[in-house]
PDB file of C-alpha atoms in Angstrom:
ATOM      1  CA  UNK A1381     111.833 -20.101 132.027  1.00 52.00           C
ATOM      2  CA  UNK A1382     114.258 -21.431 129.447  1.00 55.00           C
ATOM      3  CA  UNK A1383     113.044 -22.780 126.193  1.00 61.00           C
ATOM      4  CA  UNK A1384     112.627 -26.558 125.850  1.00 69.00           C
ATOM      5  CA  UNK A1385     115.700 -28.142 124.404  1.00 77.00           C
ATOM      6  CA  UNK A1386     115.189 -29.729 120.995  1.00 85.00           C
ATOM      7  CA  UNK A1387     115.461 -33.535 120.510  1.00 94.00           C
ATOM      8  CA  UNK A1388     118.668 -34.385 118.294  1.00 96.00           C
ATOM      9  CA  UNK A1389     118.631 -37.161 115.663  1.00 98.00           C
ATOM     10  CA  UNK A1390     122.230 -38.207 114.677  1.00 98.00           C
ATOM     11  CA  UNK A1391     122.489 -39.702 111.115  1.00 98.00           C
ATOM     12  CA  UNK A1392     125.698 -41.570 110.824  1.00 98.00           C
ATOM     13  CA  UNK A1393     127.054 -41.955 107.227  1.00 97.00           C
ATOM     14  CA  UNK A1394     128.054 -45.632 107.959  1.00 97.00           C
ATOM     15  CA  UNK A1395     129.389 -46.299 104.333  1.00 94.00           C
ATOM     16  CA  UNK A1396     131.471 -43.192 104.425  1.00 94.00           C
ATOM     17  CA  UNK A1397     132.888 -43.902 107.796  1.00 95.00           C
ATOM     18  CA  UNK A1398     133.518 -47.638 107.151  1.00 96.00           C
ATOM     19  CA  UNK A1399     135.526 -46.687 104.044  1.00 93.00           C
ATOM     20  CA  UNK A1400     137.659 -43.957 105.837  1.00 93.00           C
ATOM     21  CA  UNK A1401     138.347 -46.251 108.743  1.00 94.00           C
ATOM     22  CA  UNK A1402     139.585 -48.999 106.330  1.00 95.00           C
ATOM     23  CA  UNK A1403     142.226 -46.711 104.697  1.00 93.00           C
ATOM     24  CA  UNK A1404     143.010 -44.734 107.930  1.00 92.00           C
ATOM     25  CA  UNK A1405     143.745 -47.588 110.095  1.00 91.00           C
ATOM     26  CA  UNK A1406     146.728 -50.003 109.438  1.00 88.00           C
ATOM     27  CA  UNK A1407     145.806 -53.512 108.424  1.00 89.00           C
ATOM     28  CA  UNK A1408     144.441 -55.364 111.442  1.00 91.00           C
ATOM     29  CA  UNK A1409     143.140 -58.810 111.596  1.00 93.00           C
ATOM     30  CA  UNK A1410     142.121 -61.825 113.819  1.00 93.00           C
ATOM     31  CA  UNK A1411     144.188 -64.697 114.366  1.00 94.00           C
ATOM     32  CA  UNK A1412     141.997 -66.531 111.705  1.00 95.00           C
ATOM     33  CA  UNK A1413     142.802 -63.594 109.076  1.00 93.00           C
ATOM     34  CA  UNK A1414     139.551 -61.741 109.222  1.00 95.00           C
ATOM     35  CA  UNK A1415     140.540 -58.077 108.707  1.00 96.00           C
ATOM     36  CA  UNK A1416     139.248 -55.786 111.366  1.00 96.00           C
ATOM     37  CA  UNK A1417     140.551 -52.215 110.776  1.00 96.00           C
ATOM     38  CA  UNK A1418     137.297 -50.756 109.548  1.00 96.00           C
ATOM     39  CA  UNK A1419     135.259 -52.500 112.228  1.00 97.00           C
ATOM     40  CA  UNK A1420     137.464 -51.096 114.859  1.00 97.00           C
ATOM     41  CA  UNK A1421     137.337 -47.654 113.374  1.00 96.00           C
ATOM     42  CA  UNK A1422     133.736 -47.623 113.030  1.00 97.00           C
ATOM     43  CA  UNK A1423     133.037 -48.906 116.389  1.00 97.00           C
ATOM     44  CA  UNK A1424     135.432 -46.442 118.091  1.00 96.00           C
ATOM     45  CA  UNK A1425     133.764 -43.550 116.294  1.00 95.00           C
ATOM     46  CA  UNK A1426     130.194 -44.449 117.163  1.00 97.00           C
ATOM     47  CA  UNK A1427     131.015 -45.225 120.891  1.00 97.00           C
ATOM     48  CA  UNK A1428     132.705 -41.906 121.109  1.00 95.00           C
ATOM     49  CA  UNK A1429     129.841 -40.191 119.475  1.00 96.00           C
ATOM     50  CA  UNK A1430     127.236 -41.843 121.744  1.00 97.00           C
ATOM     51  CA  UNK A1431     129.530 -40.912 124.809  1.00 96.00           C
ATOM     52  CA  UNK A1432     130.070 -37.373 124.065  1.00 94.00           C
ATOM     53  CA  UNK A1433     127.003 -36.258 122.238  1.00 94.00           C
ATOM     54  CA  UNK A1434     124.313 -38.352 124.057  1.00 96.00           C
ATOM     55  CA  UNK A1435     122.063 -38.327 121.112  1.00 96.00           C
ATOM     56  CA  UNK A1436     118.240 -38.593 121.815  1.00 96.00           C
ATOM     57  CA  UNK A1437     117.974 -40.663 118.561  1.00 97.00           C
ATOM     58  CA  UNK A1438     120.568 -42.259 116.283  1.00 98.00           C
ATOM     59  CA  UNK A1439     120.773 -44.273 113.124  1.00 98.00           C
ATOM     60  CA  UNK A1440     123.316 -45.446 110.693  1.00 98.00           C
ATOM     61  CA  UNK A1441     122.809 -45.224 107.000  1.00 98.00           C
ATOM     62  CA  UNK A1442     124.364 -47.755 104.719  1.00 97.00           C
ATOM     63  CA  UNK A1443     124.776 -47.987 100.891  1.00 93.00           C
ATOM     64  CA  UNK A1444     122.798 -50.898  99.735  1.00 90.00           C
ATOM     65  CA  UNK A1445     124.417 -53.469  97.215  1.00 84.00           C
ATOM     66  CA  UNK A1446     123.783 -53.110  93.513  1.00 76.00           C
ATOM     67  CA  UNK A1447     122.788 -50.199  91.476  1.00 69.00           C
ATOM     68  CA  UNK A1448     120.873 -47.056  92.636  1.00 73.00           C
ATOM     69  CA  UNK A1449     118.552 -44.661  90.982  1.00 68.00           C
ATOM     70  CA  UNK A1450     121.582 -42.541  90.094  1.00 68.00           C
ATOM     71  CA  UNK A1451     123.003 -45.423  87.914  1.00 56.00           C
ATOM     72  CA  UNK A1452     119.563 -45.453  86.163  1.00 68.00           C
ATOM     73  CA  UNK A1453     119.832 -41.702  85.527  1.00 67.00           C
ATOM     74  CA  UNK A1454     123.325 -41.783  84.236  1.00 63.00           C
ATOM     75  CA  UNK A1455     124.792 -45.127  83.133  1.00 62.00           C
ATOM     76  CA  UNK A1456     128.432 -44.009  83.906  1.00 58.00           C
ATOM     77  CA  UNK A1457     127.883 -42.954  87.476  1.00 55.00           C
ATOM     78  CA  UNK A1458     130.838 -43.797  89.465  1.00 57.00           C
ATOM     79  CA  UNK A1459     132.348 -45.868  86.489  1.00 56.00           C
ATOM     80  CA  UNK A1460     135.708 -44.628  87.234  1.00 58.00           C
ATOM     81  CA  UNK A1461     135.869 -45.774  90.726  1.00 65.00           C
ATOM     82  CA  UNK A1462     137.737 -48.757  91.705  1.00 74.00           C
ATOM     83  CA  UNK A1463     136.144 -51.783  93.011  1.00 84.00           C
ATOM     84  CA  UNK A1464     135.563 -51.978  96.772  1.00 86.00           C
ATOM     85  CA  UNK A1465     138.459 -54.066  98.179  1.00 90.00           C
ATOM     86  CA  UNK A1466     137.328 -57.567  99.299  1.00 94.00           C
ATOM     87  CA  UNK A1467     139.043 -56.973 102.566  1.00 95.00           C
ATOM     88  CA  UNK A1468     136.595 -54.086 103.324  1.00 95.00           C
ATOM     89  CA  UNK A1469     133.502 -55.853 101.950  1.00 94.00           C
ATOM     90  CA  UNK A1470     134.186 -58.661 104.394  1.00 96.00           C
ATOM     91  CA  UNK A1471     133.897 -56.263 107.533  1.00 97.00           C
ATOM     92  CA  UNK A1472     130.610 -54.798 106.508  1.00 96.00           C
ATOM     93  CA  UNK A1473     128.498 -57.524 108.103  1.00 97.00           C
ATOM     94  CA  UNK A1474     130.362 -57.216 111.453  1.00 97.00           C
ATOM     95  CA  UNK A1475     130.044 -53.597 111.250  1.00 98.00           C
ATOM     96  CA  UNK A1476     126.313 -54.167 110.965  1.00 98.00           C
ATOM     97  CA  UNK A1477     126.492 -56.356 114.015  1.00 98.00           C
ATOM     98  CA  UNK A1478     128.179 -53.713 115.975  1.00 98.00           C
ATOM     99  CA  UNK A1479     125.191 -51.406 115.041  1.00 98.00           C
ATOM    100  CA  UNK A1480     122.887 -53.935 116.386  1.00 98.00           C
ATOM    101  CA  UNK A1481     124.839 -54.558 119.600  1.00 98.00           C
ATOM    102  CA  UNK A1482     124.997 -50.830 120.251  1.00 98.00           C
ATOM    103  CA  UNK A1483     121.137 -50.662 119.433  1.00 97.00           C
ATOM    104  CA  UNK A1484     121.896 -48.185 116.529  1.00 98.00           C
ATOM    105  CA  UNK A1485     119.166 -48.780 113.876  1.00 98.00           C
ATOM    106  CA  UNK A1486     120.424 -49.527 110.212  1.00 98.00           C
ATOM    107  CA  UNK A1487     118.939 -47.672 107.508  1.00 97.00           C
ATOM    108  CA  UNK A1488     119.399 -49.088 103.925  1.00 95.00           C
ATOM    109  CA  UNK A1489     116.932 -48.577 101.143  1.00 94.00           C
ATOM    110  CA  UNK A1490     117.401 -50.642  97.966  1.00 92.00           C
ATOM    111  CA  UNK A1491     118.092 -48.212  95.052  1.00 90.00           C
ATOM    112  CA  UNK A1492     119.099 -45.320  97.311  1.00 93.00           C
ATOM    113  CA  UNK A1493     122.483 -44.353  98.665  1.00 92.00           C
ATOM    114  CA  UNK A1494     123.017 -43.567 102.324  1.00 94.00           C
ATOM    115  CA  UNK A1495     123.427 -39.807 101.288  1.00 94.00           C
ATOM    116  CA  UNK A1496     119.928 -39.897  99.765  1.00 94.00           C
ATOM    117  CA  UNK A1497     118.460 -41.603 103.053  1.00 96.00           C
ATOM    118  CA  UNK A1498     120.364 -39.157 105.277  1.00 97.00           C
ATOM    119  CA  UNK A1499     119.034 -36.127 103.258  1.00 95.00           C
ATOM    120  CA  UNK A1500     115.613 -37.183 103.217  1.00 96.00           C
ATOM    121  CA  UNK A1501     115.489 -38.019 107.013  1.00 97.00           C
ATOM    122  CA  UNK A1502     117.505 -34.814 108.055  1.00 97.00           C
ATOM    123  CA  UNK A1503     114.929 -32.806 106.182  1.00 95.00           C
ATOM    124  CA  UNK A1504     111.848 -34.615 107.690  1.00 96.00           C
ATOM    125  CA  UNK A1505     113.249 -34.286 111.220  1.00 96.00           C
ATOM    126  CA  UNK A1506     114.083 -30.498 110.673  1.00 94.00           C
ATOM    127  CA  UNK A1507     110.344 -30.005 109.360  1.00 94.00           C
ATOM    128  CA  UNK A1508     109.249 -31.834 112.625  1.00 95.00           C
ATOM    129  CA  UNK A1509     111.367 -29.579 114.923  1.00 94.00           C
ATOM    130  CA  UNK A1510     114.024 -32.060 115.673  1.00 96.00           C
ATOM    131  CA  UNK A1511     117.437 -31.192 115.402  1.00 97.00           C
ATOM    132  CA  UNK A1512     119.207 -33.382 112.753  1.00 97.00           C
ATOM    133  CA  UNK A1513     123.016 -33.964 113.151  1.00 98.00           C
ATOM    134  CA  UNK A1514     124.691 -35.501 109.978  1.00 98.00           C
ATOM    135  CA  UNK A1515     127.827 -37.534 110.980  1.00 97.00           C
ATOM    136  CA  UNK A1516     129.901 -37.531 107.741  1.00 95.00           C
ATOM    137  CA  UNK A1517     132.915 -36.200 106.087  1.00 93.00           C
ATOM    138  CA  UNK A1518     131.209 -35.921 102.811  1.00 92.00           C
ATOM    139  CA  UNK A1519     131.255 -32.341 101.599  1.00 92.00           C
ATOM    140  CA  UNK A1520     128.140 -32.915  99.464  1.00 92.00           C
ATOM    141  CA  UNK A1521     126.063 -33.213 102.548  1.00 94.00           C
ATOM    142  CA  UNK A1522     126.950 -29.740 103.554  1.00 95.00           C
ATOM    143  CA  UNK A1523     124.095 -28.460 101.134  1.00 94.00           C
ATOM    144  CA  UNK A1524     121.548 -29.777 103.639  1.00 95.00           C
ATOM    145  CA  UNK A1525     122.813 -27.569 106.512  1.00 96.00           C
ATOM    146  CA  UNK A1526     120.203 -25.046 107.733  1.00 93.00           C
ATOM    147  CA  UNK A1527     118.625 -23.936 110.920  1.00 88.00           C
ATOM    148  CA  UNK A1528     117.761 -27.291 112.085  1.00 94.00           C
ATOM    149  CA  UNK A1529     120.299 -29.472 110.303  1.00 97.00           C
ATOM    150  CA  UNK A1530     124.066 -29.309 111.161  1.00 97.00           C
ATOM    151  CA  UNK A1531     126.943 -31.574 110.136  1.00 96.00           C
ATOM    152  CA  UNK A1532     129.485 -33.094 112.397  1.00 96.00           C
ATOM    153  CA  UNK A1533     132.933 -33.852 110.882  1.00 93.00           C
ATOM    154  CA  UNK A1534     135.736 -35.371 112.895  1.00 82.00           C
ATOM    155  CA  UNK A1535     138.361 -36.153 110.337  1.00 74.00           C
ATOM    156  CA  UNK A1536     140.917 -33.175 110.892  1.00 64.00           C
ATOM    157  CA  UNK A1537     139.708 -32.289 114.279  1.00 75.00           C
ATOM    158  CA  UNK A1538     136.054 -31.942 115.387  1.00 85.00           C
ATOM    159  CA  UNK A1539     134.034 -29.443 113.624  1.00 90.00           C
ATOM    160  CA  UNK A1540     130.275 -28.668 113.591  1.00 93.00           C
ATOM    161  CA  UNK A1541     129.049 -27.139 110.542  1.00 94.00           C
ATOM    162  CA  UNK A1542     126.172 -24.725 110.917  1.00 94.00           C
ATOM    163  CA  UNK A1543     125.338 -22.163 108.221  1.00 95.00           C
ATOM    164  CA  UNK A1544     127.924 -19.742 109.269  1.00 94.00           C
ATOM    165  CA  UNK A1545     130.669 -22.463 109.465  1.00 93.00           C
ATOM    166  CA  UNK A1546     129.858 -23.630 106.086  1.00 94.00           C
ATOM    167  CA  UNK A1547     130.024 -20.102 104.605  1.00 94.00           C
ATOM    168  CA  UNK A1548     133.260 -19.265 106.734  1.00 94.00           C
ATOM    169  CA  UNK A1549     135.069 -22.521 105.478  1.00 91.00           C
ATOM    170  CA  UNK A1550     133.818 -22.425 101.798  1.00 92.00           C
ATOM    171  CA  UNK A1551     132.851 -18.816 101.013  1.00 93.00           C
ATOM    172  CA  UNK A1552     129.251 -19.871  99.930  1.00 93.00           C
ATOM    173  CA  UNK A1553     126.133 -20.725 101.755  1.00 90.00           C
ATOM    174  CA  UNK A1554     125.045 -24.393 102.015  1.00 90.00           C
ATOM    175  CA  UNK A1555     122.608 -24.212  99.050  1.00 93.00           C
ATOM    176  CA  UNK A1556     125.447 -23.246  96.831  1.00 90.00           C
ATOM    177  CA  UNK A1557     127.619 -26.239  97.848  1.00 91.00           C
ATOM    178  CA  UNK A1558     126.713 -28.282  94.891  1.00 88.00           C
ATOM    179  CA  UNK A1559     127.754 -25.460  92.392  1.00 90.00           C
ATOM    180  CA  UNK A1560     130.945 -24.907  94.240  1.00 91.00           C
ATOM    181  CA  UNK A1561     131.859 -28.693  94.317  1.00 87.00           C
ATOM    182  CA  UNK A1562     131.067 -28.944  90.547  1.00 86.00           C
ATOM    183  CA  UNK A1563     133.414 -26.127  89.788  1.00 87.00           C
ATOM    184  CA  UNK A1564     136.122 -27.587  92.046  1.00 83.00           C
ATOM    185  CA  UNK A1565     135.952 -30.974  90.258  1.00 73.00           C
ATOM    186  CA  UNK A1566     136.337 -29.514  86.954  1.00 55.00           C
ATOM    187  CA  UNK A1567     139.352 -29.973  85.047  1.00 47.00           C
ATOM    188  CA  UNK A1568     140.756 -26.910  83.602  1.00 41.00           C
TER     189      UNK A1568
END
């Protein structure tokens, strides 16, 4: 008798995917001028994910508007980042409608970034014996990879990161990813 297959929860980094789609896909718009490149990219990604992976559970985490607990802890958090383009902001309500139409629950907690929500839910799912699959390109989230948490990245070809894949690609175990990224970001 084979062991029972674990349920899988796919946690989509919606904010990250919207941002990447906005810049990856050439400018598209409706006849009335509404930009649609981020909507198209996000919708295509979610539909492909649902078709190929057939998740037992799925949700999309969005960054909330306004400051987060990280801004409270460090006043200059993301101060050097450019403002989000208006054409991208205009598409977010439509991406949310896509999630609703596809019956993908939306996760957004005031004061907490999508990464924080994903990390919390992935850890709780893993502790409950559910396999959590983080759908993101954010290297910071690789630190969460363990026996019940993997990460699916599709940017440069589809890659599933388990503990061995993280160590192979970055030369360190998942729990050392924050230190590695801090060293990589240092200006020497």
